[in-house]
């Protein structure tokens, strides 16, 4: 079976599935598109990899995987979307370490998020593209800019989650001990344990 190389064309909010996004892949030497439904977290991770200027305050899971792989000289050479069953795409990571090649199963959204971080090509088989490929009008996705985050309020909101995680930490130093204790009680009551830990650390420093 012949392989067809794909590029990422864009991400749009799925009109058919709540809280989901449609990742649009486009064949390099053709006009067909391959839409794949992904979750908000995966959309966030792919968006951050595409928008080079966005730097989350802490590494996302795929960033951690990339750092781990770099440390142990593991390279993701390519991603292959190799199977489509009941509307679900299955993918493989073709990895190499010490000139030994390994194939690892992965969710397609994870595989693509990693392909972006490793600058690895993305492929699928021709029969999968024949089965699931579609033609889209130019207006249906953003052609000039694959991800215009500011124009997508839902994706913008998702991306802001990590930015807000650092906000409490930055403002804690100006708080008094009494204010910190009140904030700690509030965070615990709201089950925001990450924020509570940051406040607790600031109290311990005092």
mmCIF file of N, CA, C and O in Angstrom, residues 41-143:
data_model
loop_
_atom_site.group_PDB
_atom_site.id
_atom_site.type_symbol
_atom_site.label_atom_id
_atom_site.label_comp_id
_atom_site.label_asym_id
_atom_site.label_seq_id
_atom_site.Cartn_x
_atom_site.Cartn_y
_atom_site.Cartn_z
ATOM 1 N N UNK A 41 -7.811 19.060 24.972
ATOM 2 C CA UNK A 41 -6.418 19.038 25.426
ATOM 3 C C UNK A 41 -5.462 18.817 24.257
ATOM 4 O O UNK A 41 -4.432 19.479 24.138
ATOM 5 N N UNK A 42 -5.821 17.881 23.376
ATOM 6 C CA UNK A 42 -4.966 17.608 22.225
ATOM 7 C C UNK A 42 -4.945 18.804 21.271
ATOM 8 O O UNK A 42 -3.905 19.124 20.684
ATOM 9 N N UNK A 43 -6.103 19.466 21.117
ATOM 10 C CA UNK A 43 -6.155 20.669 20.284
ATOM 11 C C UNK A 43 -5.242 21.741 20.854
ATOM 12 O O UNK A 43 -4.513 22.434 20.123
ATOM 13 N N UNK A 44 -5.248 21.886 22.162
ATOM 14 C CA UNK A 44 -4.386 22.855 22.831
ATOM 15 C C UNK A 44 -2.918 22.532 22.562
ATOM 16 O O UNK A 44 -2.120 23.412 22.220
ATOM 17 N N UNK A 45 -2.560 21.272 22.714
ATOM 18 C CA UNK A 45 -1.167 20.867 22.543
ATOM 19 C C UNK A 45 -0.690 21.070 21.109
ATOM 20 O O UNK A 45 0.423 21.526 20.869
ATOM 21 N N UNK A 46 -1.547 20.735 20.147
ATOM 22 C CA UNK A 46 -1.189 20.930 18.739
ATOM 23 C C UNK A 46 -1.095 22.411 18.417
ATOM 24 O O UNK A 46 -0.185 22.861 17.705
ATOM 25 N N UNK A 47 -2.020 23.203 18.964
ATOM 26 C CA UNK A 47 -2.009 24.646 18.716
ATOM 27 C C UNK A 47 -0.731 25.278 19.239
ATOM 28 O O UNK A 47 -0.106 26.116 18.571
ATOM 29 N N UNK A 48 -0.315 24.880 20.433
ATOM 30 C CA UNK A 48 0.898 25.441 21.021
ATOM 31 C C UNK A 48 2.125 25.070 20.192
ATOM 32 O O UNK A 48 3.038 25.872 20.011
ATOM 33 N N UNK A 49 2.149 23.853 19.658
ATOM 34 C CA UNK A 49 3.280 23.434 18.826
ATOM 35 C C UNK A 49 3.311 24.210 17.505
ATOM 36 O O UNK A 49 4.385 24.496 16.968
ATOM 37 N N UNK A 50 2.132 24.550 16.985
ATOM 38 C CA UNK A 50 2.074 25.307 15.729
ATOM 39 C C UNK A 50 2.412 26.777 15.942
ATOM 40 O O UNK A 50 3.102 27.385 15.122
ATOM 41 N N UNK A 51 1.919 27.339 17.015
ATOM 42 C CA UNK A 51 2.175 28.745 17.313
ATOM 43 C C UNK A 51 3.465 28.845 18.112
ATOM 44 O O UNK A 51 3.476 28.720 19.319
ATOM 45 N N UNK A 52 4.571 29.078 17.430
ATOM 46 C CA UNK A 52 5.888 28.986 18.049
ATOM 47 C C UNK A 52 6.090 29.983 19.190
ATOM 48 O O UNK A 52 6.926 29.776 20.070
ATOM 49 N N UNK A 53 5.352 31.084 19.177
ATOM 50 C CA UNK A 53 5.571 32.118 20.175
ATOM 51 C C UNK A 53 4.881 31.817 21.501
ATOM 52 O O UNK A 53 5.122 32.486 22.494
ATOM 53 N N UNK A 54 4.009 30.821 21.524
ATOM 54 C CA UNK A 54 3.309 30.467 22.758
ATOM 55 C C UNK A 54 4.202 29.548 23.585
ATOM 56 O O UNK A 54 4.655 28.514 23.111
ATOM 57 N N UNK A 55 4.457 29.956 24.820
ATOM 58 C CA UNK A 55 5.268 29.144 25.717
ATOM 59 C C UNK A 55 4.489 28.903 27.004
ATOM 60 O O UNK A 55 4.360 29.817 27.816
ATOM 61 N N UNK A 56 3.937 27.714 27.190
ATOM 62 C CA UNK A 56 3.209 27.450 28.435
ATOM 63 C C UNK A 56 4.150 27.531 29.628
ATOM 64 O O UNK A 56 5.353 27.236 29.500
ATOM 65 N N UNK A 57 3.644 27.962 30.781
ATOM 66 C CA UNK A 57 4.516 28.112 31.953
ATOM 67 C C UNK A 57 5.130 26.800 32.422
ATOM 68 O O UNK A 57 6.187 26.790 33.030
ATOM 69 N N UNK A 58 4.460 25.704 32.140
ATOM 70 C CA UNK A 58 4.990 24.384 32.474
ATOM 71 C C UNK A 58 4.866 23.497 31.252
ATOM 72 O O UNK A 58 3.962 23.688 30.435
ATOM 73 N N UNK A 59 5.762 22.524 31.099
ATOM 74 C CA UNK A 59 5.691 21.670 29.912
ATOM 75 C C UNK A 59 4.413 20.831 29.886
ATOM 76 O O UNK A 59 4.012 20.263 30.903
ATOM 77 N N UNK A 60 3.778 20.785 28.721
ATOM 78 C CA UNK A 60 2.645 19.895 28.541
ATOM 79 C C UNK A 60 3.157 18.459 28.429
ATOM 80 O O UNK A 60 4.357 18.210 28.319
ATOM 81 N N UNK A 61 2.232 17.515 28.436
ATOM 82 C CA UNK A 61 2.618 16.105 28.385
ATOM 83 C C UNK A 61 3.479 15.802 27.158
ATOM 84 O O UNK A 61 4.491 15.095 27.249
ATOM 85 N N UNK A 62 3.103 16.360 26.003
ATOM 86 C CA UNK A 62 3.877 16.089 24.787
ATOM 87 C C UNK A 62 5.242 16.771 24.817
ATOM 88 O O UNK A 62 6.213 16.253 24.249
ATOM 89 N N UNK A 63 5.342 17.918 25.483
ATOM 90 C CA UNK A 63 6.646 18.557 25.657
ATOM 91 C C UNK A 63 7.536 17.705 26.550
ATOM 92 O O UNK A 63 8.739 17.574 26.311
ATOM 93 N N UNK A 64 6.946 17.141 27.591
ATOM 94 C CA UNK A 64 7.692 16.263 28.485
ATOM 95 C C UNK A 64 8.197 15.032 27.739
ATOM 96 O O UNK A 64 9.350 14.612 27.906
ATOM 97 N N UNK A 65 7.347 14.453 26.906
ATOM 98 C CA UNK A 65 7.747 13.295 26.101
ATOM 99 C C UNK A 65 8.918 13.661 25.196
ATOM 100 O O UNK A 65 9.871 12.883 25.053
ATOM 101 N N UNK A 66 8.867 14.854 24.600
ATOM 102 C CA UNK A 66 9.954 15.300 23.719
ATOM 103 C C UNK A 66 11.257 15.470 24.502
ATOM 104 O O UNK A 66 12.324 15.021 24.064
ATOM 105 N N UNK A 67 11.179 16.083 25.681
ATOM 106 C CA UNK A 67 12.381 16.270 26.499
ATOM 107 C C UNK A 67 12.958 14.931 26.940
ATOM 108 O O UNK A 67 14.174 14.719 26.918
ATOM 109 N N UNK A 68 12.070 14.024 27.325
ATOM 110 C CA UNK A 68 12.500 12.684 27.734
ATOM 111 C C UNK A 68 13.200 11.971 26.574
ATOM 112 O O UNK A 68 14.266 11.365 26.741
ATOM 113 N N UNK A 69 12.605 12.053 25.392
ATOM 114 C CA UNK A 69 13.179 11.392 24.217
ATOM 115 C C UNK A 69 14.531 11.996 23.851
ATOM 116 O O UNK A 69 15.479 11.272 23.503
ATOM 117 N N UNK A 70 14.632 13.308 23.917
ATOM 118 C CA UNK A 70 15.904 13.966 23.609
ATOM 119 C C UNK A 70 16.993 13.517 24.570
ATOM 120 O O UNK A 70 18.144 13.289 24.166
ATOM 121 N N UNK A 71 16.625 13.401 25.841
ATOM 122 C CA UNK A 71 17.618 13.016 26.848
ATOM 123 C C UNK A 71 18.173 11.620 26.590
ATOM 124 O O UNK A 71 19.346 11.347 26.867
ATOM 125 N N UNK A 72 17.321 10.743 26.050
ATOM 126 C CA UNK A 72 17.750 9.368 25.818
ATOM 127 C C UNK A 72 17.957 9.053 24.334
ATOM 128 O O UNK A 72 17.951 7.905 23.920
ATOM 129 N N UNK A 73 18.147 10.118 23.542
ATOM 130 C CA UNK A 73 18.490 9.986 22.121
ATOM 131 C C UNK A 73 17.473 9.156 21.333
ATOM 132 O O UNK A 73 17.841 8.321 20.493
ATOM 133 N N UNK A 74 16.213 9.373 21.621
ATOM 134 C CA UNK A 74 15.136 8.720 20.870
ATOM 135 C C UNK A 74 14.554 9.740 19.895
ATOM 136 O O UNK A 74 14.257 10.871 20.274
ATOM 137 N N UNK A 75 14.415 9.347 18.650
ATOM 138 C CA UNK A 75 13.893 10.242 17.616
ATOM 139 C C UNK A 75 12.624 9.647 17.021
ATOM 140 O O UNK A 75 12.577 8.456 16.713
ATOM 141 N N UNK A 76 11.595 10.469 16.898
ATOM 142 C CA UNK A 76 10.397 10.054 16.170
ATOM 143 C C UNK A 76 10.610 10.425 14.714
ATOM 144 O O UNK A 76 10.603 11.596 14.349
ATOM 145 N N UNK A 77 10.834 9.425 13.881
ATOM 146 C CA UNK A 77 11.178 9.677 12.480
ATOM 147 C C UNK A 77 9.963 10.042 11.639
ATOM 148 O O UNK A 77 10.038 10.873 10.741
ATOM 149 N N UNK A 78 8.834 9.391 11.924
ATOM 150 C CA UNK A 78 7.622 9.695 11.172
ATOM 151 C C UNK A 78 6.404 9.137 11.901
ATOM 152 O O UNK A 78 6.526 8.306 12.796
ATOM 153 N N UNK A 79 5.268 9.647 11.521
ATOM 154 C CA UNK A 79 3.992 9.187 12.055
ATOM 155 C C UNK A 79 3.179 8.629 10.894
ATOM 156 O O UNK A 79 3.111 9.242 9.821
ATOM 157 N N UNK A 80 2.572 7.471 11.103
ATOM 158 C CA UNK A 80 1.745 6.862 10.070
ATOM 159 C C UNK A 80 0.351 6.583 10.633
ATOM 160 O O UNK A 80 0.207 5.877 11.636
ATOM 161 N N UNK A 81 -0.655 7.170 10.005
ATOM 162 C CA UNK A 81 -2.047 6.846 10.327
ATOM 163 C C UNK A 81 -2.360 5.594 9.520
ATOM 164 O O UNK A 81 -2.550 5.648 8.311
ATOM 165 N N UNK A 82 -2.383 4.460 10.189
ATOM 166 C CA UNK A 82 -2.344 3.185 9.461
ATOM 167 C C UNK A 82 -3.662 2.418 9.405
ATOM 168 O O UNK A 82 -3.782 1.436 8.671
ATOM 169 N N UNK A 83 -4.661 2.863 10.204
ATOM 170 C CA UNK A 83 -5.895 2.079 10.223
ATOM 171 C C UNK A 83 -7.082 2.981 10.551
ATOM 172 O O UNK A 83 -6.963 3.955 11.284
ATOM 173 N N UNK A 84 -8.221 2.648 9.978
ATOM 174 C CA UNK A 84 -9.475 3.344 10.261
ATOM 175 C C UNK A 84 -10.545 2.290 10.496
ATOM 176 O O UNK A 84 -10.891 1.528 9.594
ATOM 177 N N UNK A 85 -11.061 2.229 11.728
ATOM 178 C CA UNK A 85 -12.068 1.243 12.088
ATOM 179 C C UNK A 85 -13.217 1.944 12.810
ATOM 180 O O UNK A 85 -13.001 2.589 13.851
ATOM 181 N N UNK A 86 -14.426 1.836 12.260
ATOM 182 C CA UNK A 86 -15.614 2.437 12.865
ATOM 183 C C UNK A 86 -15.420 3.920 13.167
ATOM 184 O O UNK A 86 -15.807 4.416 14.237
ATOM 185 N N UNK A 87 -14.780 4.613 12.248
ATOM 186 C CA UNK A 87 -14.584 6.047 12.397
ATOM 187 C C UNK A 87 -13.431 6.444 13.294
ATOM 188 O O UNK A 87 -13.195 7.638 13.519
ATOM 189 N N UNK A 88 -12.690 5.475 13.834
ATOM 190 C CA UNK A 88 -11.554 5.762 14.716
ATOM 191 C C UNK A 88 -10.253 5.524 13.951
ATOM 192 O O UNK A 88 -10.047 4.447 13.369
ATOM 193 N N UNK A 89 -9.366 6.539 13.960
ATOM 194 C CA UNK A 89 -8.073 6.427 13.300
ATOM 195 C C UNK A 89 -7.038 5.858 14.273
ATOM 196 O O UNK A 89 -6.995 6.242 15.437
ATOM 197 N N UNK A 90 -6.211 4.976 13.782
ATOM 198 C CA UNK A 90 -5.127 4.389 14.571
ATOM 199 C C UNK A 90 -3.797 4.796 13.945
ATOM 200 O O UNK A 90 -3.649 4.779 12.721
ATOM 201 N N UNK A 91 -2.840 5.137 14.799
ATOM 202 C CA UNK A 91 -1.561 5.636 14.296
ATOM 203 C C UNK A 91 -0.379 4.938 14.953
ATOM 204 O O UNK A 91 -0.523 4.299 16.004
ATOM 205 N N UNK A 92 0.766 5.092 14.320
ATOM 206 C CA UNK A 92 2.014 4.529 14.839
ATOM 207 C C UNK A 92 3.103 5.593 14.807
ATOM 208 O O UNK A 92 3.156 6.410 13.883
ATOM 209 N N UNK A 93 3.949 5.547 15.833
ATOM 210 C CA UNK A 93 5.162 6.360 15.847
ATOM 211 C C UNK A 93 6.309 5.478 15.389
ATOM 212 O O UNK A 93 6.527 4.398 15.946
ATOM 213 N N UNK A 94 7.014 5.912 14.369
ATOM 214 C CA UNK A 94 8.212 5.189 13.931
ATOM 215 C C UNK A 94 9.399 5.855 14.608
ATOM 216 O O UNK A 94 9.787 6.974 14.270
ATOM 217 N N UNK A 95 9.962 5.167 15.604
ATOM 218 C CA UNK A 95 11.018 5.749 16.434
ATOM 219 C C UNK A 95 12.359 5.069 16.151
ATOM 220 O O UNK A 95 12.413 3.933 15.677
ATOM 221 N N UNK A 96 13.415 5.785 16.487
ATOM 222 C CA UNK A 96 14.756 5.221 16.286
ATOM 223 C C UNK A 96 15.671 5.623 17.436
ATOM 224 O O UNK A 96 15.662 6.777 17.877
ATOM 225 N N UNK A 97 16.439 4.659 17.890
ATOM 226 C CA UNK A 97 17.466 4.907 18.912
ATOM 227 C C UNK A 97 18.625 3.959 18.654
ATOM 228 O O UNK A 97 18.434 2.746 18.506
ATOM 229 N N UNK A 98 19.818 4.525 18.587
ATOM 230 C CA UNK A 98 21.022 3.731 18.286
ATOM 231 C C UNK A 98 20.851 2.910 17.013
ATOM 232 O O UNK A 98 21.221 1.728 16.946
ATOM 233 N N UNK A 99 20.230 3.547 16.009
ATOM 234 C CA UNK A 99 20.009 2.930 14.694
ATOM 235 C C UNK A 99 19.082 1.717 14.738
ATOM 236 O O UNK A 99 19.014 0.931 13.797
ATOM 237 N N UNK A 100 18.369 1.570 15.844
ATOM 238 C CA UNK A 100 17.371 0.498 15.975
ATOM 239 C C UNK A 100 15.986 1.130 15.879
ATOM 240 O O UNK A 100 15.666 2.061 16.623
ATOM 241 N N UNK A 101 15.173 0.635 14.970
ATOM 242 C CA UNK A 101 13.859 1.211 14.741
ATOM 243 C C UNK A 101 12.795 0.450 15.518
ATOM 244 O O UNK A 101 12.787 -0.775 15.555
ATOM 245 N N UNK A 102 11.893 1.198 16.136
ATOM 246 C CA UNK A 102 10.787 0.619 16.877
ATOM 247 C C UNK A 102 9.484 1.272 16.417
ATOM 248 O O UNK A 102 9.467 2.446 16.054
ATOM 249 N N UNK A 103 8.399 0.512 16.459
ATOM 250 C CA UNK A 103 7.082 1.038 16.108
ATOM 251 C C UNK A 103 6.214 1.031 17.361
ATOM 252 O O UNK A 103 6.081 0.000 18.021
ATOM 253 N N UNK A 104 5.653 2.185 17.686
ATOM 254 C CA UNK A 104 4.852 2.331 18.899
ATOM 255 C C UNK A 104 3.451 2.799 18.521
ATOM 256 O O UNK A 104 3.285 3.775 17.783
ATOM 257 N N UNK A 105 2.434 2.106 19.024
ATOM 258 C CA UNK A 105 1.051 2.513 18.789
ATOM 259 C C UNK A 105 0.747 3.807 19.543
ATOM 260 O O UNK A 105 1.245 4.026 20.657
ATOM 261 N N UNK A 106 -0.081 4.645 18.944
ATOM 262 C CA UNK A 106 -0.436 5.915 19.587
ATOM 263 C C UNK A 106 -1.790 6.385 19.089
ATOM 264 O O UNK A 106 -2.207 6.044 17.982
ATOM 265 N N UNK A 107 -2.464 7.161 19.916
ATOM 266 C CA UNK A 107 -3.650 7.842 19.420
ATOM 267 C C UNK A 107 -3.204 8.837 18.358
ATOM 268 O O UNK A 107 -2.114 9.422 18.455
ATOM 269 N N UNK A 108 -4.028 9.045 17.369
ATOM 270 C CA UNK A 108 -3.638 9.918 16.259
ATOM 271 C C UNK A 108 -3.375 11.337 16.735
ATOM 272 O O UNK A 108 -2.414 11.988 16.300
ATOM 273 N N UNK A 109 -4.185 11.849 17.652
ATOM 274 C CA UNK A 109 -3.976 13.211 18.147
ATOM 275 C C UNK A 109 -2.633 13.331 18.867
ATOM 276 O O UNK A 109 -1.902 14.316 18.691
ATOM 277 N N UNK A 110 -2.282 12.335 19.682
ATOM 278 C CA UNK A 110 -0.989 12.348 20.360
ATOM 279 C C UNK A 110 0.151 12.237 19.360
ATOM 280 O O UNK A 110 1.175 12.921 19.482
ATOM 281 N N UNK A 111 -0.022 11.361 18.375
ATOM 282 C CA UNK A 111 1.025 11.159 17.378
ATOM 283 C C UNK A 111 1.324 12.451 16.618
ATOM 284 O O UNK A 111 2.482 12.796 16.364
ATOM 285 N N UNK A 112 0.272 13.190 16.272
ATOM 286 C CA UNK A 112 0.463 14.427 15.508
ATOM 287 C C UNK A 112 1.078 15.509 16.389
ATOM 288 O O UNK A 112 1.943 16.271 15.941
ATOM 289 N N UNK A 113 0.657 15.579 17.651
ATOM 290 C CA UNK A 113 1.258 16.538 18.574
ATOM 291 C C UNK A 113 2.753 16.283 18.720
ATOM 292 O O UNK A 113 3.562 17.215 18.807
ATOM 293 N N UNK A 114 3.138 15.015 18.721
ATOM 294 C CA UNK A 114 4.563 14.673 18.818
ATOM 295 C C UNK A 114 5.287 14.909 17.494
ATOM 296 O O UNK A 114 6.429 15.364 17.477
ATOM 297 N N UNK A 115 4.625 14.614 16.384
ATOM 298 C CA UNK A 115 5.244 14.846 15.077
ATOM 299 C C UNK A 115 5.637 16.308 14.919
ATOM 300 O O UNK A 115 6.707 16.627 14.388
ATOM 301 N N UNK A 116 4.795 17.202 15.396
ATOM 302 C CA UNK A 116 5.109 18.628 15.324
ATOM 303 C C UNK A 116 6.346 18.972 16.144
ATOM 304 O O UNK A 116 7.178 19.769 15.719
ATOM 305 N N UNK A 117 6.472 18.373 17.293
ATOM 306 C CA UNK A 117 7.607 18.672 18.160
ATOM 307 C C UNK A 117 8.909 18.070 17.647
ATOM 308 O O UNK A 117 9.985 18.580 17.936
ATOM 309 N N UNK A 118 8.809 16.984 16.914
ATOM 310 C CA UNK A 118 10.008 16.345 16.359
ATOM 311 C C UNK A 118 10.254 16.752 14.902
ATOM 312 O O UNK A 118 11.196 16.270 14.279
ATOM 313 N N UNK A 119 9.382 17.616 14.378
ATOM 314 C CA UNK A 119 9.460 17.987 12.956
ATOM 315 C C UNK A 119 9.432 16.742 12.066
ATOM 316 O O UNK A 119 10.189 16.636 11.093
ATOM 317 N N UNK A 120 8.574 15.813 12.423
ATOM 318 C CA UNK A 120 8.490 14.548 11.701
ATOM 319 C C UNK A 120 7.353 14.597 10.681
ATOM 320 O O UNK A 120 6.313 15.205 10.932
ATOM 321 N N UNK A 121 7.525 13.946 9.532
ATOM 322 C CA UNK A 121 6.448 13.907 8.532
ATOM 323 C C UNK A 121 5.295 13.018 8.985
ATOM 324 O O UNK A 121 5.473 12.078 9.768
ATOM 325 N N UNK A 122 4.104 13.342 8.496
ATOM 326 C CA UNK A 122 2.894 12.587 8.810
ATOM 327 C C UNK A 122 2.394 11.924 7.527
ATOM 328 O O UNK A 122 2.282 12.581 6.489
ATOM 329 N N UNK A 123 2.095 10.637 7.604
ATOM 330 C CA UNK A 123 1.632 9.892 6.440
ATOM 331 C C UNK A 123 0.353 9.125 6.769
ATOM 332 O O UNK A 123 0.058 8.839 7.933
ATOM 333 N N UNK A 124 -0.366 8.791 5.732
ATOM 334 C CA UNK A 124 -1.435 7.808 5.847
ATOM 335 C C UNK A 124 -1.397 6.954 4.591
ATOM 336 O O UNK A 124 -0.687 7.278 3.626
ATOM 337 N N UNK A 125 -2.146 5.857 4.600
ATOM 338 C CA UNK A 125 -2.192 5.011 3.418
ATOM 339 C C UNK A 125 -3.251 5.514 2.444
ATOM 340 O O UNK A 125 -4.263 6.090 2.851
ATOM 341 N N UNK A 126 -3.004 5.282 1.192
ATOM 342 C CA UNK A 126 -3.899 5.777 0.147
ATOM 343 C C UNK A 126 -5.324 5.255 0.331
ATOM 344 O O UNK A 126 -6.290 5.984 0.125
ATOM 345 N N UNK A 127 -5.457 3.994 0.751
ATOM 346 C CA UNK A 127 -6.798 3.437 0.901
ATOM 347 C C UNK A 127 -7.581 4.117 2.030
ATOM 348 O O UNK A 127 -8.809 4.228 1.971
ATOM 349 N N UNK A 128 -6.880 4.615 3.057
ATOM 350 C CA UNK A 128 -7.553 5.343 4.134
ATOM 351 C C UNK A 128 -8.021 6.701 3.629
ATOM 352 O O UNK A 128 -9.142 7.137 3.904
ATOM 353 N N UNK A 129 -7.171 7.357 2.843
ATOM 354 C CA UNK A 129 -7.546 8.657 2.281
ATOM 355 C C UNK A 129 -8.694 8.491 1.278
ATOM 356 O O UNK A 129 -9.584 9.336 1.204
ATOM 357 N N UNK A 130 -8.659 7.401 0.525
ATOM 358 C CA UNK A 130 -9.759 7.134 -0.414
ATOM 359 C C UNK A 130 -11.079 6.934 0.335
ATOM 360 O O UNK A 130 -12.147 7.328 -0.139
ATOM 361 N N UNK A 131 -10.992 6.333 1.506
ATOM 362 C CA UNK A 131 -12.193 6.008 2.278
ATOM 363 C C UNK A 131 -12.716 7.213 3.078
ATOM 364 O O UNK A 131 -13.929 7.435 3.148
ATOM 365 N N UNK A 132 -11.798 7.971 3.686
ATOM 366 C CA UNK A 132 -12.226 9.030 4.612
ATOM 367 C C UNK A 132 -11.916 10.435 4.127
ATOM 368 O O UNK A 132 -12.356 11.405 4.746
ATOM 369 N N UNK A 133 -11.171 10.562 3.031
ATOM 370 C CA UNK A 133 -10.819 11.886 2.535
ATOM 371 C C UNK A 133 -12.017 12.624 1.969
ATOM 372 O O UNK A 133 -12.922 12.017 1.398
ATOM 373 N N UNK A 134 -12.039 13.945 2.174
ATOM 374 C CA UNK A 134 -13.141 14.760 1.666
ATOM 375 C C UNK A 134 -12.572 16.002 0.994
ATOM 376 O O UNK A 134 -11.389 16.319 1.134
ATOM 377 N N UNK A 135 -13.419 16.701 0.254
ATOM 378 C CA UNK A 135 -13.044 17.974 -0.344
ATOM 379 C C UNK A 135 -13.754 19.081 0.424
ATOM 380 O O UNK A 135 -14.959 18.992 0.688
ATOM 381 N N UNK A 136 -13.003 20.110 0.800
ATOM 382 C CA UNK A 136 -13.580 21.231 1.529
ATOM 383 C C UNK A 136 -13.451 22.506 0.724
ATOM 384 O O UNK A 136 -12.440 22.723 0.042
ATOM 385 N N UNK A 137 -14.460 23.350 0.838
ATOM 386 C CA UNK A 137 -14.359 24.676 0.244
ATOM 387 C C UNK A 137 -13.385 25.509 1.080
ATOM 388 O O UNK A 137 -13.286 25.334 2.283
ATOM 389 N N UNK A 138 -12.707 26.443 0.430
ATOM 390 C CA UNK A 138 -11.701 27.238 1.129
ATOM 391 C C UNK A 138 -12.238 27.993 2.310
ATOM 392 O O UNK A 138 -11.526 28.242 3.291
ATOM 393 N N UNK A 139 -13.519 28.355 2.294
ATOM 394 C CA UNK A 139 -14.066 29.160 3.376
ATOM 395 C C UNK A 139 -14.315 28.352 4.642
ATOM 396 O O UNK A 139 -14.542 28.907 5.700
ATOM 397 N N UNK A 140 -14.307 27.023 4.530
ATOM 398 C CA UNK A 140 -14.704 26.228 5.678
ATOM 399 C C UNK A 140 -13.616 26.110 6.732
ATOM 400 O O UNK A 140 -13.862 25.764 7.859
ATOM 401 N N UNK A 141 -12.379 26.363 6.343
ATOM 402 C CA UNK A 141 -11.286 26.364 7.308
ATOM 403 C C UNK A 141 -10.396 27.544 7.001
ATOM 404 O O UNK A 141 -10.443 28.125 5.922
ATOM 405 N N UNK A 142 -9.585 27.919 7.946
ATOM 406 C CA UNK A 142 -8.702 29.065 7.761
ATOM 407 C C UNK A 142 -7.494 28.632 6.932
ATOM 408 O O UNK A 142 -6.625 27.913 7.413
ATOM 409 N N UNK A 143 -7.420 29.085 5.703
ATOM 410 C CA UNK A 143 -6.338 28.654 4.831
ATOM 411 C C UNK A 143 -5.055 29.447 5.049
ATOM 412 O O UNK A 143 -3.968 28.911 4.998
#
